[in-house]
Amino acid sequence: MELPQIPELMGLSLLLGLLALMATAAVARGWLRAKEETCGGPVGQKANGFPPDKSLKSKKQKHQRIRKEKPQQHNFTHRLLAAALKSHSGNISCMDFSSNGKYLATCADDRTIRIWSTKDFLQREHRSMRANVELDHAILVRFSPDCRAFIVWLASGDTLRVFKMTKREDGGYTFTATPEDFPKRHKAPIVNIGIADTGKFIMTASSDTTILIWNLKGQVLSTINTNQMNNTYAAISPCSRFVASCGFTPDVKVWEVCFGKKGEFQEVVRAFELKGHSAAVHFFAFSNDSRRMASVSKDGTWKLWDTDVEYKKQQDPYLLRTGRFEEASTTSCRLALSPDAQVLALASGSSIHLYNTRRGL
């Protein structure tokens, strides 16, 4: 038998090798095509044909981690919730309804005061009008009784600023600050401000023992020393006759701001005191007609008082009801009375508790 020649054997080997390489390439090409269809792009390449940048990939993963760790905005829900007003970019420190019920004023540390129309509260959009506080921010805000102005307490300036409200033809308002702020008189942090419903005076109270009575032009009419070691709250009664305060002592002190028949200021005199608590008083409130008052104390109780008395004849207020509120013994709290004084609302932390003042429950 004759053996094949060497050249022919080499040619056969090369042919078989070429066929094997072609088969391998075909299998690899099919695998790559399947991988591209699964991943949506060329394997190991970006859309522009260049190899992927590992540093960009790590940056993208880091960015995704940061976004994932960003806290989600809390959405409060309640069956009685009417609206959530969102325009401030800072922490809101105070709010006040106008006497006609048409507007709500809010102030925040974003250096703005927002005026909201209450008729929009049940609508989908809640637009607001903005007043800017130059080089400062407001921590307290109060409407004037005629709803043509509002006052704010400045955080850094430690004084009052008055904004006048001028109605425009389109129905909006222009807010203009008066040329000069009130003079700086308080030496301790402020606890509350208020405007009498008669429009005759303004009250400011600080955390020491000082209450100032001002006229609308920024002049101090009277200075009250509460002698309570420190003030935790002070307010003007709805009837505009009284100014009251509470603090470290276990009582609420009430003064009358007296004016003459022609509207001229006369004096501030002691009217009466609410005595009955055994520890410091956190807060108090007047009823709409100023004939009832409520107080809550660190002794863990709230009390309802009849203040429709002839104090000039040395008649003291009558205690009508006492109820338990244990949270008050460990933390500060606030309260409010319904217009008819039959419901008492106590706020502590993030909770509001309602009590029937007739039954004490």
Short mmCIF file of N, CA and C in Angstrom, two decimals, residues 31-148:
data_model
loop_
_atom_site.label_atom_id
_atom_site.label_comp_id
_atom_site.label_asym_id
_atom_site.label_seq_id
_atom_site.Cartn_x
_atom_site.Cartn_y
_atom_site.Cartn_z
N TRP A 31 -23.37 33.14 20.63
CA TRP A 31 -23.45 33.39 22.09
C TRP A 31 -23.45 34.89 22.37
N LEU A 32 -22.59 35.67 21.67
CA LEU A 32 -22.54 37.12 21.86
C LEU A 32 -23.84 37.79 21.46
N ARG A 33 -24.44 37.30 20.32
CA ARG A 33 -25.71 37.90 19.88
C ARG A 33 -26.80 37.67 20.91
N ALA A 34 -26.85 36.49 21.49
CA ALA A 34 -27.85 36.18 22.51
C ALA A 34 -27.63 37.04 23.76
N LYS A 35 -26.37 37.26 24.12
CA LYS A 35 -26.05 38.07 25.30
C LYS A 35 -26.45 39.51 25.08
N GLU A 36 -26.24 40.06 23.88
CA GLU A 36 -26.61 41.43 23.58
C GLU A 36 -28.11 41.63 23.65
N GLU A 37 -28.87 40.66 23.12
CA GLU A 37 -30.33 40.77 23.19
C GLU A 37 -30.82 40.74 24.63
N THR A 38 -30.15 39.99 25.47
CA THR A 38 -30.56 39.90 26.88
C THR A 38 -30.20 41.16 27.65
N CYS A 39 -29.02 41.73 27.42
CA CYS A 39 -28.54 42.88 28.19
C CYS A 39 -28.92 44.21 27.56
N GLY A 40 -29.36 44.23 26.31
CA GLY A 40 -29.76 45.47 25.66
C GLY A 40 -28.60 46.26 25.13
N GLY A 41 -27.41 45.69 24.93
CA GLY A 41 -26.27 46.42 24.41
C GLY A 41 -25.08 45.51 24.24
N PRO A 42 -24.03 45.97 23.58
CA PRO A 42 -22.84 45.15 23.37
C PRO A 42 -22.19 44.79 24.69
N VAL A 43 -21.76 43.56 24.79
CA VAL A 43 -21.13 43.10 26.01
C VAL A 43 -19.75 43.72 26.14
N GLY A 44 -19.48 44.29 27.33
CA GLY A 44 -18.15 44.85 27.59
C GLY A 44 -17.89 46.15 26.89
N GLN A 45 -18.95 46.77 26.25
CA GLN A 45 -18.76 48.03 25.56
C GLN A 45 -19.90 48.97 25.90
N LYS A 46 -19.63 50.31 25.79
CA LYS A 46 -20.67 51.30 25.93
C LYS A 46 -21.31 51.53 24.57
N ALA A 47 -22.32 52.41 24.50
CA ALA A 47 -23.04 52.63 23.25
C ALA A 47 -22.14 53.24 22.19
N ASN A 48 -21.11 53.98 22.59
CA ASN A 48 -20.23 54.61 21.61
C ASN A 48 -19.09 53.71 21.17
N GLY A 49 -19.08 52.46 21.65
CA GLY A 49 -18.09 51.51 21.20
C GLY A 49 -16.85 51.46 22.05
N PHE A 50 -16.68 52.37 23.03
CA PHE A 50 -15.51 52.35 23.88
C PHE A 50 -15.75 51.44 25.06
N PRO A 51 -14.68 50.87 25.62
CA PRO A 51 -14.84 50.01 26.79
C PRO A 51 -15.36 50.80 27.97
N PRO A 52 -16.12 50.19 28.88
CA PRO A 52 -16.72 50.91 30.03
C PRO A 52 -15.66 51.46 30.96
N ASP A 53 -15.96 52.64 31.49
CA ASP A 53 -15.06 53.29 32.45
C ASP A 53 -15.42 52.80 33.85
N LYS A 54 -14.51 52.11 34.48
CA LYS A 54 -14.78 51.54 35.80
C LYS A 54 -15.00 52.62 36.84
N SER A 55 -14.31 53.76 36.70
CA SER A 55 -14.47 54.84 37.67
C SER A 55 -15.88 55.42 37.59
N LEU A 56 -16.41 55.56 36.33
CA LEU A 56 -17.77 56.06 36.18
C LEU A 56 -18.77 55.09 36.77
N LYS A 57 -18.50 53.82 36.59
CA LYS A 57 -19.40 52.80 37.13
C LYS A 57 -19.44 52.87 38.65
N SER A 58 -18.27 53.06 39.27
CA SER A 58 -18.24 53.15 40.73
C SER A 58 -18.94 54.42 41.20
N LYS A 59 -18.78 55.54 40.44
CA LYS A 59 -19.46 56.78 40.80
C LYS A 59 -20.97 56.62 40.71
N LYS A 60 -21.42 55.92 39.68
CA LYS A 60 -22.85 55.69 39.51
C LYS A 60 -23.40 54.87 40.66
N GLN A 61 -22.67 53.81 41.04
CA GLN A 61 -23.11 52.99 42.16
C GLN A 61 -23.14 53.81 43.45
N LYS A 62 -22.15 54.69 43.65
CA LYS A 62 -22.11 55.53 44.84
C LYS A 62 -23.28 56.49 44.85
N HIS A 63 -23.59 57.08 43.66
CA HIS A 63 -24.72 58.00 43.55
C HIS A 63 -26.02 57.28 43.86
N GLN A 64 -26.16 56.05 43.37
CA GLN A 64 -27.36 55.28 43.65
C GLN A 64 -27.49 55.00 45.14
N ARG A 65 -26.35 54.74 45.80
CA ARG A 65 -26.41 54.49 47.25
C ARG A 65 -26.85 55.74 48.00
N ILE A 66 -26.35 56.91 47.57
CA ILE A 66 -26.72 58.16 48.23
C ILE A 66 -28.21 58.43 48.05
N ARG A 67 -28.72 58.23 46.86
CA ARG A 67 -30.14 58.45 46.62
C ARG A 67 -30.99 57.50 47.44
N LYS A 68 -30.53 56.29 47.61
CA LYS A 68 -31.29 55.30 48.36
C LYS A 68 -31.34 55.66 49.84
N GLU A 69 -30.25 56.28 50.34
CA GLU A 69 -30.19 56.63 51.75
C GLU A 69 -30.90 57.92 52.07
N LYS A 70 -31.34 58.72 51.06
CA LYS A 70 -32.03 59.98 51.30
C LYS A 70 -33.37 59.72 51.98
N PRO A 71 -33.64 60.38 53.10
CA PRO A 71 -34.89 60.13 53.82
C PRO A 71 -36.09 60.58 53.01
N GLN A 72 -37.13 59.80 53.06
CA GLN A 72 -38.34 60.12 52.33
C GLN A 72 -39.15 61.16 53.11
N GLN A 73 -39.88 62.02 52.37
CA GLN A 73 -40.70 63.04 53.00
C GLN A 73 -41.89 62.39 53.70
N HIS A 74 -42.11 62.83 54.95
CA HIS A 74 -43.20 62.25 55.73
C HIS A 74 -44.53 62.82 55.26
N ASN A 75 -45.47 61.95 54.98
CA ASN A 75 -46.80 62.36 54.58
C ASN A 75 -47.78 62.03 55.69
N PHE A 76 -48.31 63.08 56.34
CA PHE A 76 -49.24 62.89 57.44
C PHE A 76 -50.64 62.67 56.89
N THR A 77 -51.36 61.72 57.46
CA THR A 77 -52.74 61.45 57.05
C THR A 77 -53.63 61.40 58.28
N HIS A 78 -54.83 61.90 58.13
CA HIS A 78 -55.83 61.86 59.19
C HIS A 78 -57.19 62.08 58.55
N ARG A 79 -58.20 61.47 59.10
CA ARG A 79 -59.54 61.58 58.49
C ARG A 79 -60.09 63.00 58.55
N LEU A 80 -59.57 63.84 59.45
CA LEU A 80 -60.03 65.22 59.55
C LEU A 80 -59.10 66.21 58.84
N LEU A 81 -58.02 65.72 58.25
CA LEU A 81 -57.06 66.61 57.59
C LEU A 81 -57.68 67.25 56.36
N ALA A 82 -57.69 68.59 56.33
CA ALA A 82 -58.27 69.32 55.20
C ALA A 82 -57.23 69.68 54.15
N ALA A 83 -56.04 70.09 54.59
CA ALA A 83 -55.02 70.52 53.64
C ALA A 83 -53.64 70.47 54.29
N ALA A 84 -52.63 70.36 53.44
CA ALA A 84 -51.23 70.47 53.87
C ALA A 84 -50.62 71.60 53.07
N LEU A 85 -50.31 72.71 53.73
CA LEU A 85 -49.81 73.90 53.06
C LEU A 85 -48.30 73.82 52.93
N LYS A 86 -47.82 73.85 51.68
CA LYS A 86 -46.39 73.66 51.43
C LYS A 86 -45.86 74.78 50.54
N SER A 87 -45.09 75.68 51.15
CA SER A 87 -44.38 76.73 50.41
C SER A 87 -43.11 77.14 51.13
N HIS A 88 -43.11 77.03 52.45
CA HIS A 88 -41.91 77.39 53.21
C HIS A 88 -40.78 76.40 52.93
N SER A 89 -39.55 76.89 52.99
CA SER A 89 -38.39 76.03 52.82
C SER A 89 -37.63 75.86 54.14
N GLY A 90 -38.19 76.39 55.22
CA GLY A 90 -37.56 76.28 56.53
C GLY A 90 -38.57 75.86 57.58
N ASN A 91 -38.12 75.80 58.83
CA ASN A 91 -38.97 75.40 59.94
C ASN A 91 -39.98 76.50 60.28
N ILE A 92 -41.24 76.13 60.37
CA ILE A 92 -42.30 77.08 60.70
C ILE A 92 -42.36 77.23 62.22
N SER A 93 -42.34 78.48 62.70
CA SER A 93 -42.30 78.74 64.14
C SER A 93 -43.61 79.28 64.70
N CYS A 94 -44.47 79.86 63.85
CA CYS A 94 -45.70 80.46 64.37
C CYS A 94 -46.71 80.63 63.25
N MET A 95 -47.99 80.71 63.63
CA MET A 95 -49.05 81.00 62.68
C MET A 95 -50.19 81.71 63.40
N ASP A 96 -51.01 82.44 62.63
CA ASP A 96 -52.10 83.22 63.23
C ASP A 96 -53.19 83.43 62.19
N PHE A 97 -54.45 83.20 62.61
CA PHE A 97 -55.60 83.47 61.75
C PHE A 97 -56.01 84.93 61.90
N SER A 98 -56.46 85.52 60.80
CA SER A 98 -56.99 86.88 60.87
C SER A 98 -58.34 86.87 61.56
N SER A 99 -58.76 88.01 62.12
CA SER A 99 -60.00 88.07 62.88
C SER A 99 -61.23 87.82 62.02
N ASN A 100 -61.15 88.10 60.71
CA ASN A 100 -62.28 87.83 59.82
C ASN A 100 -62.28 86.40 59.28
N GLY A 101 -61.27 85.61 59.66
CA GLY A 101 -61.22 84.21 59.25
C GLY A 101 -60.83 83.98 57.80
N LYS A 102 -60.43 85.02 57.08
CA LYS A 102 -60.14 84.87 55.66
C LYS A 102 -58.69 84.46 55.39
N TYR A 103 -57.79 84.73 56.31
CA TYR A 103 -56.38 84.51 56.04
C TYR A 103 -55.68 83.79 57.20
N LEU A 104 -54.61 83.10 56.86
CA LEU A 104 -53.72 82.49 57.83
C LEU A 104 -52.31 82.98 57.53
N ALA A 105 -51.64 83.49 58.55
CA ALA A 105 -50.25 83.94 58.40
C ALA A 105 -49.32 82.92 59.03
N THR A 106 -48.23 82.58 58.34
CA THR A 106 -47.22 81.66 58.87
C THR A 106 -45.85 82.29 58.69
N CYS A 107 -44.96 82.04 59.65
CA CYS A 107 -43.59 82.54 59.53
C CYS A 107 -42.62 81.40 59.77
N ALA A 108 -41.46 81.47 59.14
CA ALA A 108 -40.46 80.40 59.21
C ALA A 108 -39.07 80.99 59.18
N ASP A 109 -38.07 80.14 59.43
CA ASP A 109 -36.68 80.61 59.41
C ASP A 109 -36.11 80.71 58.00
N ASP A 110 -36.97 80.65 56.98
CA ASP A 110 -36.53 80.87 55.60
C ASP A 110 -36.63 82.35 55.21
N ARG A 111 -36.83 83.21 56.23
CA ARG A 111 -36.90 84.67 56.06
C ARG A 111 -38.14 85.12 55.30
N THR A 112 -39.23 84.38 55.41
CA THR A 112 -40.47 84.78 54.75
C THR A 112 -41.65 84.63 55.70
N ILE A 113 -42.68 85.43 55.43
CA ILE A 113 -44.00 85.25 56.02
C ILE A 113 -44.94 84.93 54.87
N ARG A 114 -45.74 83.91 55.03
CA ARG A 114 -46.69 83.51 54.00
C ARG A 114 -48.11 83.83 54.47
N ILE A 115 -48.91 84.42 53.58
CA ILE A 115 -50.31 84.71 53.85
C ILE A 115 -51.15 83.81 52.96
N TRP A 116 -51.97 82.95 53.58
CA TRP A 116 -52.78 81.97 52.86
C TRP A 116 -54.25 82.37 52.92
N SER A 117 -54.96 82.11 51.85
CA SER A 117 -56.40 82.34 51.82
C SER A 117 -57.11 81.07 52.29
N THR A 118 -57.93 81.19 53.33
CA THR A 118 -58.58 80.00 53.90
C THR A 118 -59.60 79.39 52.94
N LYS A 119 -60.09 80.15 51.97
CA LYS A 119 -61.06 79.60 51.02
C LYS A 119 -60.42 78.57 50.08
N ASP A 120 -59.08 78.56 50.03
CA ASP A 120 -58.38 77.60 49.17
C ASP A 120 -58.02 76.31 49.91
N PHE A 121 -58.31 76.23 51.19
CA PHE A 121 -57.84 75.09 51.98
C PHE A 121 -58.41 73.76 51.48
N LEU A 122 -59.61 73.77 50.95
CA LEU A 122 -60.23 72.53 50.46
C LEU A 122 -60.01 72.32 48.97
N GLN A 123 -59.22 73.19 48.34
CA GLN A 123 -58.91 73.04 46.93
C GLN A 123 -57.64 72.21 46.74
N ARG A 124 -57.35 71.85 45.51
CA ARG A 124 -56.16 71.04 45.23
C ARG A 124 -54.89 71.87 45.33
N GLU A 125 -54.95 73.14 44.92
CA GLU A 125 -53.78 74.01 44.97
C GLU A 125 -53.95 75.04 46.09
N HIS A 126 -52.86 75.31 46.79
CA HIS A 126 -52.87 76.26 47.89
C HIS A 126 -51.82 77.33 47.62
N ARG A 127 -52.26 78.43 47.05
CA ARG A 127 -51.33 79.52 46.75
C ARG A 127 -51.19 80.44 47.96
N SER A 128 -50.04 81.07 48.05
CA SER A 128 -49.78 81.97 49.17
C SER A 128 -49.12 83.25 48.66
N MET A 129 -49.26 84.30 49.46
CA MET A 129 -48.59 85.57 49.19
C MET A 129 -47.40 85.69 50.14
N ARG A 130 -46.29 86.17 49.64
CA ARG A 130 -45.04 86.15 50.41
C ARG A 130 -44.60 87.55 50.79
N ALA A 131 -44.20 87.68 52.05
CA ALA A 131 -43.55 88.91 52.53
C ALA A 131 -42.14 88.52 53.00
N ASN A 132 -41.14 89.21 52.51
CA ASN A 132 -39.75 88.91 52.85
C ASN A 132 -39.31 89.68 54.09
N VAL A 133 -38.52 89.02 54.92
CA VAL A 133 -37.93 89.65 56.10
C VAL A 133 -36.45 89.87 55.81
N GLU A 134 -36.07 91.11 55.58
CA GLU A 134 -34.71 91.41 55.18
C GLU A 134 -33.72 91.19 56.32
N LEU A 135 -32.65 90.43 56.04
CA LEU A 135 -31.51 90.23 56.95
C LEU A 135 -31.91 89.67 58.32
N ASP A 136 -33.01 88.95 58.39
CA ASP A 136 -33.48 88.39 59.65
C ASP A 136 -34.58 87.39 59.34
N HIS A 137 -35.19 86.81 60.36
CA HIS A 137 -36.39 86.00 60.16
C HIS A 137 -37.31 86.16 61.35
N ALA A 138 -38.59 85.92 61.12
CA ALA A 138 -39.60 86.11 62.15
C ALA A 138 -39.84 84.81 62.90
N ILE A 139 -40.07 84.92 64.22
CA ILE A 139 -40.38 83.73 65.02
C ILE A 139 -41.81 83.79 65.56
N LEU A 140 -42.43 84.98 65.54
CA LEU A 140 -43.83 85.14 65.96
C LEU A 140 -44.52 86.08 64.99
N VAL A 141 -45.81 85.84 64.75
CA VAL A 141 -46.58 86.70 63.84
C VAL A 141 -47.99 86.86 64.38
N ARG A 142 -48.55 88.08 64.25
CA ARG A 142 -49.93 88.37 64.69
C ARG A 142 -50.57 89.36 63.72
N PHE A 143 -51.82 89.06 63.33
CA PHE A 143 -52.60 89.98 62.51
C PHE A 143 -53.11 91.14 63.36
N SER A 144 -53.27 92.30 62.73
CA SER A 144 -53.95 93.42 63.38
C SER A 144 -55.46 93.14 63.35
N PRO A 145 -56.24 93.73 64.26
CA PRO A 145 -57.69 93.46 64.29
C PRO A 145 -58.41 93.82 63.00
N ASP A 146 -57.95 94.87 62.30
CA ASP A 146 -58.62 95.26 61.05
C ASP A 146 -58.09 94.52 59.84
N CYS A 147 -57.14 93.59 60.04
CA CYS A 147 -56.59 92.75 58.96
C CYS A 147 -55.89 93.57 57.87
N ARG A 148 -55.42 94.74 58.22
CA ARG A 148 -54.71 95.58 57.27
C ARG A 148 -53.21 95.62 57.54
#
